[in-house]
C-alpha positions as YAML, in Angstrom:
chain: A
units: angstrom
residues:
- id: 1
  name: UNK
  ca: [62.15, -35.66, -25.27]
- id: 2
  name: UNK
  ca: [63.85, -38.24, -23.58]
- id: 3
  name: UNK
  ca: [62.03, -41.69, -22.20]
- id: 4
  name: UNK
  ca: [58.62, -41.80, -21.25]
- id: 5
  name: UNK
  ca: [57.82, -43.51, -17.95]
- id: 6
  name: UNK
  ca: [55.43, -45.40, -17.24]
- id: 7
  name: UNK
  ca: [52.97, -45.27, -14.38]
- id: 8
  name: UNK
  ca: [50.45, -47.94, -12.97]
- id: 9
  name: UNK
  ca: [47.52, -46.13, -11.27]
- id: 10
  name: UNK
  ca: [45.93, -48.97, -8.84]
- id: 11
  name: UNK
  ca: [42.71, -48.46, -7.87]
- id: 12
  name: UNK
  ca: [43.02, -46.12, -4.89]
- id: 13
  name: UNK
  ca: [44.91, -43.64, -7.18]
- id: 14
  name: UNK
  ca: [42.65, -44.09, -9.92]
- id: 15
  name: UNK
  ca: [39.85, -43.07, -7.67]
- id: 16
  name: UNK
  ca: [41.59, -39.86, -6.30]
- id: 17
  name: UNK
  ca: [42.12, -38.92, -10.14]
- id: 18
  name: UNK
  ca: [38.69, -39.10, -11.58]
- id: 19
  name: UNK
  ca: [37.73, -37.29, -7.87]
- id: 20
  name: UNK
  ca: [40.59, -34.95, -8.74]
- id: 21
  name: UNK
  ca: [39.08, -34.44, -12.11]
- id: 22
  name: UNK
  ca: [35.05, -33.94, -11.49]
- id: 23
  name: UNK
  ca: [36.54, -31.63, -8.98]
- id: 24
  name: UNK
  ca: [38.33, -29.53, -12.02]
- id: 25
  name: UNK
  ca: [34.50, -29.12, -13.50]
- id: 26
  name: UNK
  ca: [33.36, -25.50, -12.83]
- id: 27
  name: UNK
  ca: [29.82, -23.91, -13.00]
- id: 28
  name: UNK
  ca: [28.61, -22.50, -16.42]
- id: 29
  name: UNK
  ca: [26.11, -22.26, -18.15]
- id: 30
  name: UNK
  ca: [23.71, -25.83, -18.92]
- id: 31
  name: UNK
  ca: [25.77, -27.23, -15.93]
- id: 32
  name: UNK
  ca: [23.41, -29.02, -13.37]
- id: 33
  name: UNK
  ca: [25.07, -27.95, -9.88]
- id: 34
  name: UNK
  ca: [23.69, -29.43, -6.38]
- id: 35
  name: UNK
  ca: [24.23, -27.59, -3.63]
- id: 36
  name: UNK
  ca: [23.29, -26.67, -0.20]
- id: 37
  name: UNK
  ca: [22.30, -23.39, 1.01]
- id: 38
  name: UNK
  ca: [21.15, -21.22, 4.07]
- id: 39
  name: UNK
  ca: [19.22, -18.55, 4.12]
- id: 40
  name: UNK
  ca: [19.72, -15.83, 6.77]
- id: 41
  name: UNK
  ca: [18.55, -12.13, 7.86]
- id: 42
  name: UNK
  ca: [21.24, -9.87, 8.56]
- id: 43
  name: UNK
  ca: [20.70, -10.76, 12.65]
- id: 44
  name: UNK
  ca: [22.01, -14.38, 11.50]
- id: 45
  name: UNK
  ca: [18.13, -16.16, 11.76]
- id: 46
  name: UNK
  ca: [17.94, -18.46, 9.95]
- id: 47
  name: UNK
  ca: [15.17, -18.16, 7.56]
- id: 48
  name: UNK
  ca: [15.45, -21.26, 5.19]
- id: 49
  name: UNK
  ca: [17.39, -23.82, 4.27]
- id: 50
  name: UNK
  ca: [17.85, -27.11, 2.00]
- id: 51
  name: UNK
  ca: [18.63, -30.76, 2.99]
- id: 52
  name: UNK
  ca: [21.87, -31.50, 3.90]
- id: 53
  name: UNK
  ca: [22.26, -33.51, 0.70]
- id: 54
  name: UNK
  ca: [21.54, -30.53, -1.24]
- id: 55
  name: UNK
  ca: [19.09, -29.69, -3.91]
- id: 56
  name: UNK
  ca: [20.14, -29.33, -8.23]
- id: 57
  name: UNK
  ca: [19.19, -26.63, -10.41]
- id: 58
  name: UNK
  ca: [20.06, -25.68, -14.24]
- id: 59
  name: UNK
  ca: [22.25, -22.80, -13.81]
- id: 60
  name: UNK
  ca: [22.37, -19.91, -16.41]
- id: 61
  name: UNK
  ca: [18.45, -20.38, -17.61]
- id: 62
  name: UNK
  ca: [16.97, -17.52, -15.09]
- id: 63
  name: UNK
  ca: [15.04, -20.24, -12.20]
- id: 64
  name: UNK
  ca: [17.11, -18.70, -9.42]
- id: 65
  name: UNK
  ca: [17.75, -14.67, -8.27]
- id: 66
  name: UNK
  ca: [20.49, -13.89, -11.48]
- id: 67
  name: UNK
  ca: [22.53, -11.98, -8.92]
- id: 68
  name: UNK
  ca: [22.79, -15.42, -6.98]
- id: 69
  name: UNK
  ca: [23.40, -16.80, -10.33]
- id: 70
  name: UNK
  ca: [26.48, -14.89, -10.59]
- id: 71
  name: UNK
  ca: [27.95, -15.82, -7.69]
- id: 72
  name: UNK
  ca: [28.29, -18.88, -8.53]
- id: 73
  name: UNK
  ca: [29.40, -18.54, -11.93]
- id: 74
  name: UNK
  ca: [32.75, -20.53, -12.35]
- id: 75
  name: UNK
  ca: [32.94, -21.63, -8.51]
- id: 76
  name: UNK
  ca: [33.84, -25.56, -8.37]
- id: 77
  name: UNK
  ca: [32.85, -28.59, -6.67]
- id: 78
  name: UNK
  ca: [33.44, -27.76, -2.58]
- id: 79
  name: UNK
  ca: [33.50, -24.02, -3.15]
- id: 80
  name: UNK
  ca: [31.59, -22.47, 0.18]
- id: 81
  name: UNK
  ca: [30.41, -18.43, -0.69]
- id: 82
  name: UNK
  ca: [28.54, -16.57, 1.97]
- id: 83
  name: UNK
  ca: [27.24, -13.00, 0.47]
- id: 84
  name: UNK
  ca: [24.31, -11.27, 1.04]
- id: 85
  name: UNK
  ca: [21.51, -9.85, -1.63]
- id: 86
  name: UNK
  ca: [20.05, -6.58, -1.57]
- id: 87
  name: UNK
  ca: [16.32, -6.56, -1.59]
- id: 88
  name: UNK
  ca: [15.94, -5.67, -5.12]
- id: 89
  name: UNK
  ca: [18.54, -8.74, -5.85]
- id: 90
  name: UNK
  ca: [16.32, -11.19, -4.62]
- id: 91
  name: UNK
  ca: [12.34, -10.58, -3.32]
- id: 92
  name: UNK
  ca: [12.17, -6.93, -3.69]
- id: 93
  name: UNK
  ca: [11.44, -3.86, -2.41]
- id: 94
  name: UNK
  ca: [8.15, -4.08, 0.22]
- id: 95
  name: UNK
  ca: [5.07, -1.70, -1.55]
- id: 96
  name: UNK
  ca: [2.56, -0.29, 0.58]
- id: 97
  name: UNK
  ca: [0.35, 0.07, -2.43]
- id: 98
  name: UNK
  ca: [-0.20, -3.63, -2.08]
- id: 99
  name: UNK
  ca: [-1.12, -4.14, 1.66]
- id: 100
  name: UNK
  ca: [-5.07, -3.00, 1.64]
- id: 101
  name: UNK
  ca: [-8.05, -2.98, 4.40]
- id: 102
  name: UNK
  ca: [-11.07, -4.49, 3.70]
- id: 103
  name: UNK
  ca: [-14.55, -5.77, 5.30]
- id: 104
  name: UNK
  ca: [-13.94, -9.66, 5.25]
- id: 105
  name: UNK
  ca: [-17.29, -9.74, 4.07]
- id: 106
  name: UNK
  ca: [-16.46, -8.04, 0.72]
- id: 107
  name: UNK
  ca: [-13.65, -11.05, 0.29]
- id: 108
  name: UNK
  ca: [-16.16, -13.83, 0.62]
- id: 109
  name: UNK
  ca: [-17.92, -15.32, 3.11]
- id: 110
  name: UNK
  ca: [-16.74, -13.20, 6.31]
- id: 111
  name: UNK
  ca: [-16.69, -17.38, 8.52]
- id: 112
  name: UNK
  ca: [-14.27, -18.15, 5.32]
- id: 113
  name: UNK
  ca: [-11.81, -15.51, 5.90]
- id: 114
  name: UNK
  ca: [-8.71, -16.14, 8.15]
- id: 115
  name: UNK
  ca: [-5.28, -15.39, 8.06]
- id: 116
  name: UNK
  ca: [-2.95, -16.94, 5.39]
- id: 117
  name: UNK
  ca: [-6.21, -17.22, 2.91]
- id: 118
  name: UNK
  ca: [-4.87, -16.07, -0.44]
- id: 119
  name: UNK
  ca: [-6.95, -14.23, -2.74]
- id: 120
  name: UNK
  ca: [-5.65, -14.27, -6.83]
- id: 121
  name: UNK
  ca: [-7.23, -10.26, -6.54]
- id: 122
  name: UNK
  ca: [-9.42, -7.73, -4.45]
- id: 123
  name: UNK
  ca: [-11.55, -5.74, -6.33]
- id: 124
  name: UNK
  ca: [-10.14, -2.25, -6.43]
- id: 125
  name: UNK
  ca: [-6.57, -2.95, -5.07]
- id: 126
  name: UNK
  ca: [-3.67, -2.62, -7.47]
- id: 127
  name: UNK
  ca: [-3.13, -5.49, -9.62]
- id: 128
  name: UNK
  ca: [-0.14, -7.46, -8.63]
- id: 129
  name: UNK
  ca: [1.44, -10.54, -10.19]
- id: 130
  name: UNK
  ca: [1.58, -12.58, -6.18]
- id: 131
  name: UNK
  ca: [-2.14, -13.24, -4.61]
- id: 132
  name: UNK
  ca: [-3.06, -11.07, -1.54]
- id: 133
  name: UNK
  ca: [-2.93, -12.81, 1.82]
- id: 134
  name: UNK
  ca: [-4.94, -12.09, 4.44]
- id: 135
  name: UNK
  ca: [-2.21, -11.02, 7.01]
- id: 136
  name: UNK
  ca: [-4.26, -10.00, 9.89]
- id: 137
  name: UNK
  ca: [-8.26, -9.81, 11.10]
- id: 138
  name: UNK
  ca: [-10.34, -7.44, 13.45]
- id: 139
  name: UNK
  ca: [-13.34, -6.29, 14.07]
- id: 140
  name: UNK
  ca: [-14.75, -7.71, 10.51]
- id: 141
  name: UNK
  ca: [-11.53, -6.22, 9.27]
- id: 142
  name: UNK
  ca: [-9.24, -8.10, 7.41]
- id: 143
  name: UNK
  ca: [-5.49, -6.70, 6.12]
- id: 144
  name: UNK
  ca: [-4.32, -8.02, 2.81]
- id: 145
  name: UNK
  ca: [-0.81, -7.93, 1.14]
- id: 146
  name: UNK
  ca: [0.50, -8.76, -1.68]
- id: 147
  name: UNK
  ca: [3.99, -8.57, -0.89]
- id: 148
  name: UNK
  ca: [6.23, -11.26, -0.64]
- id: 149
  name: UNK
  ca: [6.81, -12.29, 2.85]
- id: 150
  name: UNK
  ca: [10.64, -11.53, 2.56]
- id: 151
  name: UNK
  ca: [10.39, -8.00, 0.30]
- id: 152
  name: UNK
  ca: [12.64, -4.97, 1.73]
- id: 153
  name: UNK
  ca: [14.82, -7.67, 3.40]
- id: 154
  name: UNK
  ca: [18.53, -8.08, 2.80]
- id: 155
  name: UNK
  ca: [19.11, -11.48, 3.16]
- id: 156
  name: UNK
  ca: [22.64, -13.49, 4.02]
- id: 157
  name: UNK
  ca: [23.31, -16.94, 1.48]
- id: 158
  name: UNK
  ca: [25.46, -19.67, 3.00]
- id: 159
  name: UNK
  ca: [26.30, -21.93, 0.16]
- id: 160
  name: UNK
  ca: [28.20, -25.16, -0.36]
- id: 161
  name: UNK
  ca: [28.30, -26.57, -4.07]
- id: 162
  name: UNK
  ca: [28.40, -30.29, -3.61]
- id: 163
  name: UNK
  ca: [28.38, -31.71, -7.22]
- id: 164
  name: UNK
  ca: [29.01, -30.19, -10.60]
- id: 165
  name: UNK
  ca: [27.38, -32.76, -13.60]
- id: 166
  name: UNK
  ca: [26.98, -31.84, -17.62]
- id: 167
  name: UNK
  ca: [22.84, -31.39, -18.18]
- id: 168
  name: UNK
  ca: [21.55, -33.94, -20.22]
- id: 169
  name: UNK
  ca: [20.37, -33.29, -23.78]
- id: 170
  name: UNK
  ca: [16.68, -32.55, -23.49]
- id: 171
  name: UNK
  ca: [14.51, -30.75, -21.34]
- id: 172
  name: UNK
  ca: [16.04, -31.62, -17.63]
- id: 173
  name: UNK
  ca: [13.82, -28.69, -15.91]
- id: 174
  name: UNK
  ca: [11.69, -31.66, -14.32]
- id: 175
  name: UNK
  ca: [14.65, -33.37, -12.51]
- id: 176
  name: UNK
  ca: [16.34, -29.95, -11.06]
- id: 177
  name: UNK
  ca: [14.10, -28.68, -8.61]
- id: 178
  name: UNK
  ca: [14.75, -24.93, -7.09]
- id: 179
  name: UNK
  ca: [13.37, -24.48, -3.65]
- id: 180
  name: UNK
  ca: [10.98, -21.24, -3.60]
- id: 181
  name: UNK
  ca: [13.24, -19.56, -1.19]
- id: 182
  name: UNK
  ca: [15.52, -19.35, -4.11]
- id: 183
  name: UNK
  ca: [13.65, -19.55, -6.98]
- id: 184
  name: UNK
  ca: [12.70, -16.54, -9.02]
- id: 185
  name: UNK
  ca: [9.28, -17.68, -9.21]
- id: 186
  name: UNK
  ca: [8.90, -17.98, -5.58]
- id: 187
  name: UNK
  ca: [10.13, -13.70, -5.86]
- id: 188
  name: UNK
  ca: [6.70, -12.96, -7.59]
...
């Protein structure tokens, strides 16, 4: 095989390795990714976002939409996607079975009742798994829905994965944080 040579990494190559090498690390599953993302409508508004700096998440355990989740499946560190979800992929589709008209006064207290008031359920409405919000009020009137705010929209995803690190053994649910616009919670 001939004679081995010898290298000396100094410290400014050494550096660029182990960069070169958390760089090599790709998303899987148990793999704690941080990354930054924007959330659009198809006219390009931007409807969310995180910080700069990113937020982390547990990928492959179900806390974000799974067809996001795929996306990002095997992507490494600096990888920038931009893809949109279908409404079913993400907040789904609107219902009109859960926006209702009622008297305000058969909510609660008709001085108590004002738009954004949430209401865990209204008797005879169809049971839904978000709370009704009171969405708009006239004339003693107020409209409910149960909806989430962003149902029956496609929506664009700008993303930027800015650090790829091996979870922890233990529960590390507390210390990765999904942002509601993302999080599959947030979707019910």
């Amino acid at each position: 095989f001939g004679k081995r040579s010898q290298t000396v990494i100094g410290p400014g190559k050494c550096i660029g390795l182990i960069s070169f090498l958390i760089r090599m690390k790709t998303v899987t599953k148990n793999s704690l990714v941080r990354m930054a993302v924007r959330m659009s409508d198809l006219q390009g508004h931007v409807l969310d976002e995180t910080p700069l700096e990113g937020v982390w998440y547990l990928h492959g355990h179900g806390d974000i939409f799974p067809a996001f989740e795929a996306k990002l499946e095997g992507k490494k560190v600096g990888a920038m996607l931009s893809f949109t979800l279908e409404p079913e992929e993400a907040f789904g589709e609107f219902d009109e079975q859960l926006v209702i008209l009622r008297d305000a006064a058969e909510l609660t207290d008709p001085a108590d009742v004002r738009v954004g008031i949430l209401f865990e359920s209204v008797k005879g409405a169809k049971p839904s798994e978000r709370p009704y919000r009171v969405t708009d009020l006239a004339d003693g009137k107020a409209l409910l829905d149960a909806n989430h705010p962003l149902a029956g929209w496609t929506l664009r995803f700008d993303v930027k994965i800015l650090e790829i690190a091996e979870a922890p053994e233990g529960d590390v649910h507390d210390s990765a944080v999904v942002p509601d616009f993302l999080s599959v919670q947030g979707s019910v």
